[in-house]
Amino acid sequence: MPHDSPSSHSLVPRPVTADGGSTGGLTLTAATRVSSDPAARGTLMWLQRELGAATGLPLATGDEADARIRLSVDAGAGLGDEGYRLIVDDEGAIIVGNDPAGVFYGAQTLRQLLPADAYRDAPLGNGAWTLPSVSVTDAPRFAWRGVMLDVARHFQPKREILRFIDLLAMHKLNVLHLHLTDDQGWRVEIRRYPRLTEDASWRTESQLGSSRPPVFDGRPHGGFYTQDDIREIVSYAKARHVTVVPEIDVPGHSQAAIHAYPELGESGRIPVGTRWGIFEDVLAVTDEVLEFYRNVFDELMELFPSAYIHVGGDECPTAQWKKSESAQRRIEEEGLADEDELQSWFVRRLNDHLTARGRRLVGWDEILEGGPAPGVTVMSWRGEEGGIAAARAGHDVVMSPTRTSYLDYKQSDSEHEPVKVGTLLRTEDVYLAEPVPAALTEEEAAHVLGAQVNVWTEHIDTPRRLDYMVFPRLSAFAEQVWSTGERDYAEFEPRLRRHLERLDAAGVEYRPLDGPRPWQTRPGVVGWG
Ligand code: ACM
């Protein structure tokens, strides 16, 4: 069998090994039958649905003897967590996964081996669906391969979340962290506190860009997910081996909640935020507020089965607590040193609540300040330092430092780049970033669960703009967290160009490698980077 580099098939992310010819192989026809063992049935259904739509072929379920595509789980095959082996020859295609997720990733790879039109939703009526003969062995480098989507600053409709999940799964990413609340909006229905969505899920207008003094668009913005929407999202994600991790951001970034229930705050009734930034209106640290959020998190845990629950914890100014009688009383009663310890105390109470219900708290790296609660997981965003300190203290960490992980940051220095914010983060920079801080020993590095890119949406107001900011940088990120071995952008770029054909077929409006199309620019809207 000829030996090719994995790049010969333009697979993204690159698998551990891919050997074989680029000639076929197996041609799918109306007679092609598929089969699975019970553990792999979810992927069989996915494959029939997706490839069935793209090819127009029935891909009917057959018995194992006449099936040409066969899926199974074999935990004893030594493939590693989420690993798989895919073998295609003239006889058929066999996918063996270490677990159901592994089978799913094998099926994703199988789809990539077909022409890019395999990513369309209906057949074009031409061409043969031929898989090259190949042998792929593969498994991910990290267990946490995440994307955070901020649906608070700008709401994305449910259908876009489902589409986004498909795109994550296509890239073998497995965590969708939804930032559900912020100063500018509350996006998840909580039955016990209906005003959170009745009153706090919309704002009167939005700041346009970051110019000072601020400029506003004069147009209301809003939206929220009902509990049934969330159940659908979680279930859709689960079928694609994506875990949805919800974030309710406390005790800062809570202006929308305080608008709906002023007793949560220190400042009386305030509007839902219309500007971007960090604001002094924060939660009061009273028993009533804790009870409110315990109830909120209880409903959240009913909806989201994820092991991890994100409590935010970032960017919480302490000015109001310094002047607040109840906050100062709490500091004194609990023997706390200062307001940092007060925030830590608040997060600890939530940690007690979550851990008593079998969940794990994850928070932004500010939760290290004032002493982190035992067992919490830290999301390192203000550089690598939080991650390094947390790992050294024995905490699990997810790396998402701004410089390599913030997909709201500008993709080039060109004047045509829309609403430039942050530091330069090109596709190449995302590709070459190393998630594990060099300063960590091997033992400490074992606490790095993986990495995550964050999509903050102050300036991402539509799904079209989301596509522009996320792709193709997400394709590069997938390789950062999935693939092992050296990463060389010169080797990746030709593969990425082929991969863009898949994104085109899927209808993704990514940023072309050489810059925005005219309608992807945003003249006159000022950023800050
Ligand atoms: C963050 O970017 N405020 C986590």
PDB file of N, CA and C in Angstrom, residues 455-486:
ATOM      1  N   VAL A 455     -15.649  33.573  21.856  1.00  0.00           N
ATOM      2  CA  VAL A 455     -16.237  34.458  20.859  1.00  0.00           C
ATOM      3  C   VAL A 455     -17.130  35.450  21.589  1.00  0.00           C
ATOM      4  N   TRP A 456     -16.543  36.591  21.936  1.00  0.00           N
ATOM      5  CA  TRP A 456     -17.304  37.683  22.559  1.00  0.00           C
ATOM      6  C   TRP A 456     -17.988  38.458  21.446  1.00  0.00           C
ATOM      7  N   THR A 457     -19.224  38.879  21.697  1.00  0.00           N
ATOM      8  CA  THR A 457     -20.029  39.344  20.562  1.00  0.00           C
ATOM      9  C   THR A 457     -20.486  40.801  20.660  1.00  0.00           C
ATOM     10  N   GLU A 458     -19.739  41.637  21.385  1.00  0.00           N
ATOM     11  CA  GLU A 458     -20.115  43.057  21.385  1.00  0.00           C
ATOM     12  C   GLU A 458     -20.270  43.569  19.952  1.00  0.00           C
ATOM     13  N   HIS A 459     -19.373  43.133  19.078  1.00  0.00           N
ATOM     14  CA  HIS A 459     -19.360  43.652  17.707  1.00  0.00           C
ATOM     15  C   HIS A 459     -19.748  42.573  16.691  1.00  0.00           C
ATOM     16  N   ILE A 460     -20.325  41.494  17.179  1.00  0.00           N
ATOM     17  CA  ILE A 460     -20.761  40.392  16.303  1.00  0.00           C
ATOM     18  C   ILE A 460     -22.272  40.299  16.468  1.00  0.00           C
ATOM     19  N   ASP A 461     -22.993  41.016  15.602  1.00  0.00           N
ATOM     20  CA  ASP A 461     -24.426  41.183  15.844  1.00  0.00           C
ATOM     21  C   ASP A 461     -25.300  40.269  15.013  1.00  0.00           C
ATOM     22  N   THR A 462     -24.708  39.492  14.124  1.00  0.00           N
ATOM     23  CA  THR A 462     -25.503  38.597  13.273  1.00  0.00           C
ATOM     24  C   THR A 462     -24.743  37.287  13.054  1.00  0.00           C
ATOM     25  N   PRO A 463     -25.456  36.240  12.627  1.00  0.00           N
ATOM     26  CA  PRO A 463     -24.768  34.983  12.282  1.00  0.00           C
ATOM     27  C   PRO A 463     -23.737  35.176  11.163  1.00  0.00           C
ATOM     28  N   ARG A 464     -23.981  36.083  10.248  1.00  0.00           N
ATOM     29  CA  ARG A 464     -23.020  36.302   9.155  1.00  0.00           C
ATOM     30  C   ARG A 464     -21.700  36.831   9.704  1.00  0.00           C
ATOM     31  N   ARG A 465     -21.815  37.778  10.659  1.00  0.00           N
ATOM     32  CA  ARG A 465     -20.599  38.328  11.246  1.00  0.00           C
ATOM     33  C   ARG A 465     -19.915  37.281  12.124  1.00  0.00           C
ATOM     34  N   LEU A 466     -20.725  36.431  12.745  1.00  0.00           N
ATOM     35  CA  LEU A 466     -20.161  35.340  13.545  1.00  0.00           C
ATOM     36  C   LEU A 466     -19.302  34.436  12.656  1.00  0.00           C
ATOM     37  N   ASP A 467     -19.826  34.055  11.508  1.00  0.00           N
ATOM     38  CA  ASP A 467     -19.052  33.224  10.587  1.00  0.00           C
ATOM     39  C   ASP A 467     -17.727  33.906  10.242  1.00  0.00           C
ATOM     40  N   TYR A 468     -17.788  35.192   9.967  1.00  0.00           N
ATOM     41  CA  TYR A 468     -16.600  35.921   9.555  1.00  0.00           C
ATOM     42  C   TYR A 468     -15.518  35.895  10.637  1.00  0.00           C
ATOM     43  N   MET A 469     -15.924  36.073  11.884  1.00  0.00           N
ATOM     44  CA  MET A 469     -14.946  36.132  12.967  1.00  0.00           C
ATOM     45  C   MET A 469     -14.451  34.739  13.380  1.00  0.00           C
ATOM     46  N   VAL A 470     -15.292  33.733  13.210  1.00  0.00           N
ATOM     47  CA  VAL A 470     -14.955  32.409  13.740  1.00  0.00           C
ATOM     48  C   VAL A 470     -14.169  31.569  12.727  1.00  0.00           C
ATOM     49  N   PHE A 471     -14.496  31.704  11.460  1.00  0.00           N
ATOM     50  CA  PHE A 471     -13.859  30.842  10.459  1.00  0.00           C
ATOM     51  C   PHE A 471     -12.986  31.649   9.525  1.00  0.00           C
ATOM     52  N   PRO A 472     -11.815  31.155   9.143  1.00  0.00           N
ATOM     53  CA  PRO A 472     -11.336  29.799   9.421  1.00  0.00           C
ATOM     54  C   PRO A 472     -10.501  29.656  10.693  1.00  0.00           C
ATOM     55  N   ARG A 473     -10.517  30.643  11.595  1.00  0.00           N
ATOM     56  CA  ARG A 473      -9.643  30.486  12.769  1.00  0.00           C
ATOM     57  C   ARG A 473     -10.028  29.264  13.596  1.00  0.00           C
ATOM     58  N   LEU A 474     -11.331  28.926  13.595  1.00  0.00           N
ATOM     59  CA  LEU A 474     -11.741  27.753  14.363  1.00  0.00           C
ATOM     60  C   LEU A 474     -11.156  26.463  13.768  1.00  0.00           C
ATOM     61  N   SER A 475     -11.004  26.453  12.449  1.00  0.00           N
ATOM     62  CA  SER A 475     -10.421  25.270  11.804  1.00  0.00           C
ATOM     63  C   SER A 475      -8.972  25.098  12.258  1.00  0.00           C
ATOM     64  N   ALA A 476      -8.269  26.229  12.410  1.00  0.00           N
ATOM     65  CA  ALA A 476      -6.887  26.179  12.906  1.00  0.00           C
ATOM     66  C   ALA A 476      -6.854  25.752  14.367  1.00  0.00           C
ATOM     67  N   PHE A 477      -7.798  26.254  15.134  1.00  0.00           N
ATOM     68  CA  PHE A 477      -7.859  25.893  16.556  1.00  0.00           C
ATOM     69  C   PHE A 477      -8.108  24.399  16.736  1.00  0.00           C
ATOM     70  N   ALA A 478      -8.939  23.839  15.863  1.00  0.00           N
ATOM     71  CA  ALA A 478      -9.257  22.413  15.979  1.00  0.00           C
ATOM     72  C   ALA A 478      -7.979  21.588  15.956  1.00  0.00           C
ATOM     73  N   GLU A 479      -7.057  22.017  15.126  1.00  0.00           N
ATOM     74  CA  GLU A 479      -5.813  21.253  15.008  1.00  0.00           C
ATOM     75  C   GLU A 479      -4.919  21.466  16.235  1.00  0.00           C
ATOM     76  N   GLN A 480      -5.015  22.670  16.812  1.00  0.00           N
ATOM     77  CA  GLN A 480      -4.260  22.969  18.043  1.00  0.00           C
ATOM     78  C   GLN A 480      -4.657  22.006  19.169  1.00  0.00           C
ATOM     79  N   VAL A 481      -5.931  21.693  19.288  1.00  0.00           N
ATOM     80  CA  VAL A 481      -6.387  20.887  20.434  1.00  0.00           C
ATOM     81  C   VAL A 481      -6.589  19.411  20.106  1.00  0.00           C
ATOM     82  N   TRP A 482      -6.737  19.090  18.822  1.00  0.00           N
ATOM     83  CA  TRP A 482      -6.946  17.681  18.468  1.00  0.00           C
ATOM     84  C   TRP A 482      -5.626  16.979  18.135  1.00  0.00           C
ATOM     85  N   SER A 483      -4.805  17.646  17.330  1.00  0.00           N
ATOM     86  CA  SER A 483      -3.692  16.943  16.689  1.00  0.00           C
ATOM     87  C   SER A 483      -2.450  16.912  17.568  1.00  0.00           C
ATOM     88  N   THR A 484      -1.711  15.841  17.453  1.00  0.00           N
ATOM     89  CA  THR A 484      -0.433  15.734  18.143  1.00  0.00           C
ATOM     90  C   THR A 484       0.683  16.008  17.133  1.00  0.00           C
ATOM     91  N   GLY A 485       1.894  16.192  17.622  1.00  0.00           N
ATOM     92  CA  GLY A 485       3.034  16.371  16.727  1.00  0.00           C
ATOM     93  C   GLY A 485       3.241  17.818  16.338  1.00  0.00           C
ATOM     94  N   GLU A 486       4.250  18.002  15.492  1.00  0.00           N
ATOM     95  CA  GLU A 486       4.641  19.345  15.063  1.00  0.00           C
ATOM     96  C   GLU A 486       3.511  20.030  14.301  1.00  0.00           C
TER      97      GLU A 486
END
